[in-house]
Each structure stands twice: as C-alpha cells, then as structure tokens.
XYZ file of C-alpha atoms in Angstrom:
499
model
C -0.271 96.197 -114.425
C 1.449 98.730 -116.615
C 1.893 102.860 -116.367
C 3.170 105.563 -118.620
C 6.426 107.029 -118.251
C 5.033 110.643 -118.501
C 2.860 109.997 -115.346
C -0.768 109.173 -116.586
C -2.166 107.979 -113.608
C -4.337 104.922 -114.933
C -2.830 101.609 -114.553
C -3.695 98.994 -117.407
C -3.391 95.369 -118.315
C -0.515 94.000 -120.634
C -3.130 93.203 -123.019
C -4.641 96.714 -123.059
C -0.910 97.824 -123.399
C -0.489 95.448 -126.773
C -3.431 96.665 -128.156
C -3.274 100.305 -127.936
C 0.823 100.901 -128.110
C 1.006 104.065 -126.509
C -0.313 105.591 -123.656
C -2.997 108.120 -123.200
C -0.269 111.043 -122.427
C 2.066 109.735 -125.217
C 4.184 108.243 -122.831
C 5.617 104.406 -123.345
C 4.131 101.423 -121.329
C 6.270 99.953 -118.512
C 6.001 97.429 -116.137
C 4.341 98.641 -112.473
C 7.689 96.633 -111.119
C 10.079 94.290 -112.495
C 11.097 91.388 -110.036
C 14.134 89.136 -110.528
C 13.231 85.643 -111.899
C 12.671 82.955 -109.499
C 13.995 80.254 -111.327
C 17.864 79.541 -111.061
C 20.154 80.291 -114.275
C 21.225 76.643 -114.496
C 17.400 75.729 -114.517
C 16.450 78.237 -117.405
C 19.814 76.925 -119.302
C 18.095 73.768 -119.378
C 15.040 74.841 -121.187
C 14.099 74.702 -124.945
C 14.024 78.248 -126.498
C 10.177 78.151 -126.328
C 9.856 77.364 -122.621
C 12.351 79.465 -121.783
C 10.176 82.277 -123.492
C 7.341 80.916 -121.649
C 9.088 81.526 -118.198
C 10.065 85.240 -118.966
C 7.259 86.518 -120.844
C 4.732 84.995 -118.000
C 6.457 87.523 -115.832
C 5.205 90.378 -118.131
C 2.224 89.100 -119.555
C 0.256 87.689 -116.393
C -3.156 88.084 -117.987
C -2.596 85.530 -120.244
C -3.268 82.056 -118.934
C -0.549 79.578 -119.283
C -2.303 77.562 -122.202
C -2.721 80.864 -124.355
C 0.840 81.958 -123.945
C 2.282 78.784 -124.726
C -0.199 78.668 -127.651
C 1.341 81.879 -128.949
C 4.704 80.989 -128.474
C 4.985 77.460 -130.146
C 3.084 78.773 -133.121
C 5.598 81.771 -133.576
C 8.499 79.573 -133.315
C 7.931 76.746 -135.941
C 9.252 75.884 -139.227
C 9.648 79.820 -140.128
C 12.978 79.503 -138.779
C 16.017 78.111 -140.366
C 16.419 74.277 -139.516
C 14.095 74.528 -136.569
C 16.371 76.713 -134.487
C 15.301 80.284 -133.657
C 18.954 81.450 -133.239
C 22.668 80.131 -133.284
C 25.747 81.195 -131.452
C 29.263 81.522 -133.192
C 31.915 81.342 -130.870
C 35.233 83.044 -131.679
C 38.004 83.337 -128.641
C 36.026 85.120 -126.111
C 33.518 86.855 -128.384
C 30.262 85.148 -129.277
C 28.012 86.250 -132.068
C 24.393 85.916 -131.356
C 23.025 85.063 -134.778
C 19.305 86.653 -134.411
C 18.533 86.435 -138.074
C 17.651 82.756 -138.878
C 13.829 83.789 -139.198
C 11.593 84.460 -142.382
C 13.152 87.848 -143.175
C 16.816 87.256 -142.259
C 16.730 90.010 -139.356
C 16.349 90.224 -135.477
C 13.059 91.548 -135.730
C 11.724 88.357 -136.776
C 12.169 86.708 -133.141
C 9.652 89.291 -131.583
C 7.634 89.822 -134.862
C 6.691 86.265 -135.233
C 5.336 86.011 -131.854
C 3.593 89.428 -131.416
C 1.004 89.164 -134.000
C -0.497 85.992 -131.835
C 0.075 88.019 -128.695
C -2.186 90.619 -130.002
C -4.820 88.480 -131.280
C -5.181 86.876 -127.810
C -5.207 90.341 -126.436
C -8.024 91.282 -128.380
C -9.854 88.343 -126.978
C -8.782 89.013 -123.278
C -9.933 92.590 -123.824
C -13.006 92.078 -125.168
C -12.492 94.144 -128.172
C -14.797 93.963 -130.987
C -12.767 96.599 -132.928
C -10.320 95.333 -135.397
C -6.760 96.669 -135.187
C -4.671 98.836 -137.833
C -0.686 98.317 -137.341
C 1.284 101.489 -138.286
C 4.884 100.827 -138.517
C 7.773 102.820 -139.651
C 11.140 101.424 -140.571
C 14.286 101.979 -141.375
C 14.472 98.573 -143.431
C 14.286 95.082 -141.140
C 11.275 95.924 -139.144
C 9.021 96.638 -142.269
C 9.440 93.132 -143.888
C 9.513 91.184 -140.478
C 6.172 93.163 -139.447
C 4.210 92.245 -142.887
C 5.771 88.773 -142.628
C 4.282 88.278 -139.055
C 1.012 89.936 -139.768
C 0.534 88.555 -142.879
C -3.535 87.742 -143.727
C -3.720 87.590 -139.870
C -7.651 87.681 -139.013
C -8.722 91.177 -137.582
C -5.659 93.215 -138.178
C -4.363 95.199 -141.068
C -0.658 96.674 -141.098
C 0.334 99.647 -142.841
C 4.216 100.221 -143.133
C 6.085 103.513 -143.979
C 9.680 103.305 -145.175
C 12.088 106.215 -146.295
C 12.374 106.129 -150.006
C 15.839 106.144 -149.957
C 17.113 105.106 -146.563
C 16.841 101.299 -146.980
C 18.920 98.790 -148.739
C 17.659 97.841 -152.249
C 17.178 94.455 -150.941
C 15.082 95.346 -147.995
C 13.129 97.751 -149.996
C 12.341 94.671 -152.688
C 11.619 92.534 -149.586
C 8.621 95.189 -148.689
C 7.391 96.041 -151.786
C 6.795 92.622 -153.415
C 4.900 91.508 -150.172
C 1.919 89.977 -150.928
C -0.822 90.020 -148.661
C -4.903 90.842 -148.396
C -3.935 92.908 -145.440
C -1.062 94.936 -145.891
C -0.206 98.368 -147.338
C 3.806 99.821 -147.886
C 4.234 103.297 -148.132
C 7.476 104.794 -149.580
C 7.970 108.161 -147.751
C 9.836 111.273 -149.608
C 12.023 111.868 -146.265
C 14.441 110.222 -143.397
C 13.415 107.582 -140.929
C 12.988 109.959 -138.330
C 10.428 111.755 -140.478
C 8.452 108.427 -141.271
C 8.586 107.352 -137.086
C 7.277 111.186 -136.509
C 4.378 110.579 -138.879
C 3.473 107.277 -137.374
C 3.984 108.747 -133.719
C 1.612 112.092 -134.755
C -1.021 109.821 -136.138
C -1.020 107.529 -132.973
C -1.029 110.557 -130.602
C -3.733 112.458 -132.210
C -7.042 111.819 -130.566
C -9.108 113.171 -133.256
C -7.611 110.650 -135.667
C -7.751 107.900 -133.526
C -11.496 108.726 -132.862
C -11.982 108.816 -136.520
C -10.516 105.392 -136.991
C -12.567 103.917 -134.043
C -15.487 105.013 -135.434
C -14.840 103.398 -138.457
C -14.018 99.972 -136.597
C -10.045 100.672 -136.075
C -8.259 100.701 -133.126
C -4.627 101.987 -134.123
C -1.497 100.652 -132.908
C 2.203 99.952 -133.603
C 4.458 96.911 -134.377
C 7.839 99.275 -133.574
C 9.666 98.444 -130.142
C 7.559 101.122 -128.433
C 4.798 98.420 -128.088
C 5.640 96.161 -125.072
C 4.423 93.249 -127.396
C 7.682 93.408 -129.486
C 10.036 94.591 -126.917
C 9.680 91.918 -124.260
C 10.019 88.748 -126.727
C 13.602 90.199 -127.377
C 14.616 89.692 -123.620
C 14.475 85.911 -123.986
C 17.512 85.221 -126.365
C 19.731 87.194 -123.952
C 19.129 84.684 -121.342
C 19.315 81.661 -123.990
C 22.634 83.064 -124.881
C 23.893 83.393 -121.485
C 22.654 79.681 -120.966
C 24.157 78.400 -124.034
C 27.603 79.475 -122.655
C 26.666 77.886 -119.451
C 25.907 74.563 -120.890
C 29.343 74.679 -122.874
C 31.360 75.533 -119.546
C 32.858 78.769 -121.152
C 31.479 80.605 -118.282
C 30.742 79.527 -114.724
C 27.446 80.375 -112.587
C 26.824 83.894 -112.156
C 29.824 84.943 -114.088
C 29.134 88.446 -115.741
C 29.312 89.113 -119.533
C 29.277 91.915 -121.819
C 26.638 92.540 -124.458
C 27.186 94.777 -127.284
C 24.428 95.730 -129.540
C 24.324 97.470 -132.758
C 21.706 100.341 -131.807
C 19.560 102.633 -133.322
C 15.742 102.994 -131.644
C 17.533 101.480 -128.597
C 14.809 98.796 -128.391
C 17.254 95.963 -128.553
C 19.602 97.083 -125.941
C 16.700 98.003 -123.463
C 15.619 94.402 -123.666
C 19.210 93.753 -122.422
C 19.053 95.922 -119.619
C 15.775 94.648 -118.905
C 17.203 91.062 -118.749
C 19.968 92.403 -116.357
C 16.673 93.844 -114.179
C 15.615 90.073 -114.159
C 18.725 88.915 -113.014
C 21.119 88.172 -115.740
C 24.615 88.874 -114.732
C 25.749 91.719 -117.014
C 28.800 93.466 -116.633
C 28.884 96.191 -119.307
C 25.883 97.011 -121.930
C 28.134 98.448 -124.770
C 26.168 100.524 -127.179
C 27.294 100.587 -130.725
C 26.397 103.546 -133.037
C 27.347 104.470 -136.705
C 28.295 107.914 -137.707
C 24.521 108.964 -136.594
C 26.286 108.635 -133.120
C 23.512 110.671 -131.070
C 23.558 107.773 -128.553
C 27.180 107.699 -128.240
C 27.396 111.577 -127.873
C 24.378 111.269 -125.307
C 25.921 108.329 -123.342
C 29.388 110.229 -123.053
C 27.909 113.725 -122.302
C 24.492 113.539 -120.916
C 23.082 115.617 -123.864
C 20.768 113.970 -126.294
C 20.558 116.040 -129.543
C 19.011 115.507 -132.733
C 19.779 118.812 -134.399
C 21.955 117.520 -136.882
C 21.861 115.854 -140.454
C 20.982 112.527 -140.796
C 23.469 110.749 -142.687
C 22.548 107.357 -145.300
C 25.053 104.826 -144.039
C 26.012 101.193 -145.178
C 24.349 100.081 -141.953
C 20.934 101.632 -142.622
C 18.695 99.898 -139.966
C 20.988 102.109 -137.665
C 20.321 105.501 -139.460
C 17.924 107.084 -136.617
C 18.352 110.455 -134.705
C 15.344 109.799 -132.320
C 15.850 106.542 -130.194
C 12.379 106.316 -128.909
C 13.075 103.753 -126.382
C 15.398 105.745 -124.372
C 12.655 107.248 -122.685
C 11.861 103.865 -120.884
C 15.541 103.660 -119.744
C 15.569 106.903 -118.288
C 12.332 106.319 -116.524
C 13.629 103.789 -114.747
C 16.841 104.813 -113.868
C 15.480 108.404 -112.517
C 13.421 106.451 -110.327
C 10.235 106.674 -112.170
C 10.421 110.565 -112.116
C 7.629 111.053 -115.061
C 7.714 114.941 -114.436
C 11.505 114.574 -115.483
C 10.655 112.363 -118.252
C 7.837 114.622 -119.674
C 9.962 117.640 -119.219
C 13.011 115.975 -120.998
C 10.519 114.675 -124.042
C 8.919 118.124 -124.451
C 12.152 119.665 -124.937
C 13.285 117.247 -127.201
C 10.378 117.443 -129.493
C 10.283 121.186 -129.098
C 13.796 122.628 -129.042
C 15.507 119.405 -130.393
C 17.649 118.531 -127.437
C 17.915 117.885 -123.851
C 20.354 117.364 -120.849
C 19.970 115.023 -117.815
C 20.807 115.489 -114.454
C 24.120 114.778 -113.229
C 22.976 111.826 -111.054
C 21.211 110.260 -113.930
C 24.296 110.401 -116.088
C 26.565 108.649 -113.527
C 23.857 105.770 -113.156
C 23.988 105.522 -117.149
C 27.667 105.186 -117.148
C 27.862 102.977 -114.705
C 25.729 100.398 -116.898
C 26.468 101.549 -120.346
C 29.716 101.925 -122.529
C 29.254 103.880 -125.974
C 31.080 104.227 -129.031
C 30.607 104.591 -132.582
C 32.349 103.267 -136.001
C 32.603 104.795 -139.537
C 31.478 103.211 -142.576
C 35.313 102.553 -143.233
C 36.130 101.097 -139.916
C 32.668 98.817 -140.198
C 34.099 97.706 -143.735
C 37.407 97.083 -142.225
C 35.741 94.672 -139.348
C 34.069 92.693 -142.341
C 37.484 91.956 -143.776
C 39.197 91.559 -140.306
C 36.494 88.960 -139.224
C 36.527 86.937 -142.395
C 39.900 87.136 -142.868
C 41.173 86.040 -139.648
C 37.954 83.713 -138.750
C 36.473 82.699 -142.123
C 33.197 84.411 -140.645
C 30.997 86.480 -142.577
C 29.163 89.527 -140.487
C 26.901 92.101 -141.701
C 27.358 95.912 -141.566
C 25.492 96.580 -138.430
C 27.060 93.732 -136.572
C 30.433 94.823 -137.925
C 29.632 98.239 -136.219
C 29.217 96.435 -133.130
C 32.730 94.337 -133.615
C 34.275 97.535 -134.223
C 33.392 99.298 -130.972
C 33.928 96.359 -129.158
C 37.531 96.066 -130.375
C 37.817 99.941 -129.138
C 36.128 99.133 -125.966
C 38.788 96.077 -125.319
C 41.496 98.785 -126.243
C 40.715 101.262 -123.830
C 39.631 99.110 -120.848
C 41.519 95.562 -121.563
C 38.320 94.138 -120.427
C 38.664 90.534 -121.170
C 35.022 89.368 -119.915
C 33.341 86.792 -121.952
C 31.097 88.919 -124.630
C 27.846 88.393 -126.836
C 27.713 90.529 -129.994
C 24.091 90.763 -130.946
C 24.335 89.728 -134.812
C 21.049 91.474 -136.190
C 21.067 90.826 -139.783
C 21.932 88.314 -142.526
C 25.534 89.493 -144.476
C 23.143 88.535 -147.556
C 20.902 91.336 -147.062
C 23.860 93.749 -147.810
C 25.844 91.909 -150.327
C 27.338 94.744 -152.213
C 29.139 96.476 -148.649
C 29.987 92.564 -147.532
C 31.747 92.355 -151.069
C 33.582 95.903 -150.443
C 34.416 94.206 -146.975
C 36.280 91.494 -149.003
C 38.153 93.670 -151.583
C 35.736 92.673 -154.324
C 34.921 95.816 -156.756
C 31.134 96.027 -156.732
C 30.986 99.613 -159.161
C 29.506 97.794 -161.988
C 26.828 95.559 -160.085
C 23.716 96.150 -158.270
C 22.738 94.315 -155.002
C 20.809 91.398 -156.689
C 23.775 90.611 -158.907
C 25.899 91.009 -155.690
C 24.095 87.995 -154.149
C 25.641 85.828 -156.817
C 28.997 87.029 -156.548
C 28.930 86.731 -152.906
C 27.660 83.551 -152.732
C 30.490 82.187 -155.250
C 33.182 84.305 -153.291
C 32.387 82.475 -149.939
C 30.560 79.362 -151.314
C 27.593 80.183 -149.011
C 24.205 79.316 -150.267
C 22.107 82.534 -151.104
C 19.167 82.173 -148.690
C 15.925 80.868 -149.836
C 13.925 84.097 -149.044
C 16.083 86.078 -150.992
C 16.517 84.111 -154.498
C 14.671 85.839 -157.377
C 13.739 88.397 -155.488
C 13.805 90.782 -158.206
C 11.938 89.199 -160.247
C 8.674 88.848 -158.204
C 5.887 91.263 -159.147
C 5.998 94.858 -157.460
C 2.648 95.056 -155.076
C 3.202 98.295 -153.522
C 4.388 101.236 -155.454
C 3.038 104.288 -153.441
C 5.023 107.006 -152.716
C 3.898 109.607 -150.375
C 5.147 113.117 -149.111
C 4.876 113.620 -145.452
C 1.445 115.326 -145.558
C -0.325 112.745 -147.733
C 0.287 109.842 -145.427
C -2.483 110.004 -143.422
C -4.588 110.479 -146.234
C -3.159 106.936 -147.715
C -3.621 105.112 -144.630
C -7.313 106.251 -144.160
C -7.933 105.211 -147.906
C -6.394 101.888 -147.193
C -8.354 101.270 -143.749
C -11.510 101.985 -145.450
C -11.466 99.331 -148.683
C -11.129 95.802 -148.494
C -14.216 94.672 -146.701
C -14.742 93.224 -143.557
C -11.496 91.545 -141.663
C -13.749 89.357 -139.997
C -14.750 87.566 -142.993
C-alpha cells in the first residue's frame, strides 16, 4: 500500500497511485514499507534484465498479478532497444559507465517510460476505471520525447508535454515537435523548466480543474518521476549494473560500490537510494550538479534555496531549481515525519527556501556526497575521457565524471564506482565537438551530427538521421497563463479514445 509524504491518512494501492500520480494533499506517494529483497545478489546477478525487473518491481506493485507484470515488462523491453540490449556498461579502470541511452529516444528516461504506459494501462483495469487518462508532463529535454514515444497511440491515454522554449537542445526540441501520433500535444512555454513543472503541478493539484476533466471523462496524471510508475523501474538498472560487475569478478559478493548520478529532479538518484534500501551494497551516492547547483548547496549546508536565477547550460536536462523527488528522500530520512515535510514544502512554495534540522542533515551527509561542475569543467571532462580512453560521453555524464574526479581527489576513495551515463553524446553534438576542440561557430546541431560522426567514426543513431527534414507537427507556443486552455482544447477534441 502507498501513503502520502504529507500525512494524508488514506492508504492506496499501487494501481491507484500510478493512475493518480500525486496524493490528494499534494504529497508524493511512497510505499508503506520497503523490505530488503529476499533473493541473494548472486541469484539476481544471474537473471536476464526482464526477470530482474520482475523480481524488483513485484516488491512495489503487488496488486499486479505475476502474469500481468511480466506481460508489461516483456512488451516494454523488446526491439525498441538497440541490439536488444536495454543497457550496456563500459569499464575504464575502476570507473564503470552505465549506458542508459540505448532506447528509442537515446536517453535514460526510455528505460522507465517504455514500461510505464503498460503499467498504467493494467492499472486502469485493476482499478476498474471507466475514465481515460490525460498524462501531463513537464520536460527539460529528455522526458518529453521519451514519454511521447512510450505513450504513442496507447489506447485510453492522451499525453500533453510542456517544455521551456529556450531550455532544450535543438535536437531535443526537434525530437518532440516532429513527433507524430494521434494522442499527443507538445507545447513550447515562454519560461524555464521550473515554470513548466509548476504549471503541471498547479493543474494536478487543483481540485476544480481535476473535476472539470473528470466530468469530461479524463483522469489527470503525470509521467514525471513524481509518479511511482516512472520512478521504480529505474531501481532495476542499478542492481543490473552491480550484477554485471559481480559476474565479471570486478567486485566480490556484498562489496560496496559508489554510484554517481547527474542530478536535476532527483528521481534517478532517489532510485539508487531505494536500491540501497532494498539491499544493494552502496558506499556513497554522489549527487552531481551543474551550475544550477541548488542540490550541491543543500547537501552541504542543509538549506534548500531556489531564490536564484536559473542558468541555461550545456547540460539542459539538469537546468532545474526545484527537485521534486527530494521530498520523498527527506520523508524517509526524517522517520516519516509528514508534519515536518509539509512545513518544509510549504516554506519552499511560499518563501522560496527551507532549512532541515541538524539531525536530518547528518543523516543526509552519511549517505550522500555532492559537488558541481561548471560548463568549462564538463567540456574538459569530455575532452579528457575521449583523449585518454577513446570514449565519448554526453554533457550530463561529463558533469558526473567531473564531480567524481573531485570526489576522488578530496576523499582518496578507490571504491569501484558506477557513473549513470544518461544520454547519447549525439543528442548534444556541438557541445561534444567543443570538447574535442572542433570549432562549431558556423554550424548548427544538425550539421554538427555529421561532423561528430566523421570525427569519431561513430555512426549517427538511426532515430536522429534526417531529424531536421521531418515535418513539424507541434508548433504551439504558450505563455504560462494559457497552458491550461491549450490542454483543455486538446482534451475536448479528437473523438473517443476508446475507438
């Protein structure tokens, strides 16, 4: 069963939590209790990815029957993934890059968002819901296309994606606005990612708006990692990576590892924290920030302060000042003190900051380390890794690598370390070329794809070829006060989704 981080007493099933996304008191759903996995790490290491996903997700989704859960998993992880491999691992010394970008949209979000639509569809059946679902998603680049791809033409579901007009890479933008399906809407917002996220949260938290949509046959939900259906599938790949190192005799049974995650909305690193609670031996979780270093400041001072100007950087998926999933972590670390969490979140919303108690900060620092990398440092990291190891990393992974280098310098820790490599370098070709000392002043991102391919002799991913030649399907540009109207218009057209 699931409960809210803000104390709402009603317990709900996993199907209900997946369908509704947010709790009625605006809190985030969390499991009533998380138990350590009964299976040994050696047993889990011997499983194919699909069966490993079943073992772990069964812990969280126990109102799904075994056959239904397996059906969802095997439908999700099929030929959509490159070479039928959900993920790959590239090892360099005691550093292991967990490549999470071999799905259809070349970003780590694919791993969860290929599965989430199937879980949601089964949840509708489990919950005997007659209404259809309208998914609302804010994106800083990667979630949008991954959600559009995952939910493309899924029966009984429509999806609206909101992205900051000048806050994504050109390739990320083209991936979204050229997406063709009968159940999707893409909106460009005059604002930044936090504005987009707030627009979606305000709609999802407004009981009058939700009733209006409900009266018209829609339940509103989200595909961001505030939804447990998005969050929990991400736990699986940390166990898979550990098992991979175990099978290769790089680590011994129960040997601890570090995990480094380039972090924005805190969902991916929270999944690693949940993996630790399930029994994965983790020494340190390393939270890597870019120049929007609100999480670095928070982990090192205990003060979360969003009262700053959001910077547009070369790692756009991390250009975030409000890390929504942090609420779940603080709830867990505070021994589920929902009153404290509610007060902290109210303070953040009204005053723009909060400070956690000293005892909570001490717990946080036992588990997490955090630092940040500048744009220049991330460019240098791209150069260093390619020059020394002939290996290409994207700007977000470069932030993580740069922070990990700082961590090693400060701590002298030689623990085997997994770095979450969250996107294909080809999604950010101009930035990568800058890291390779190639002048990009006279080319755009599309032209840069060809230059990067020739420079590295690596093929351009199929999904990015001729991206600029695809027709633009979505050319909607909205100010913040017109977003709801655009979504209402979208929901009231297109006929019956059950057809």
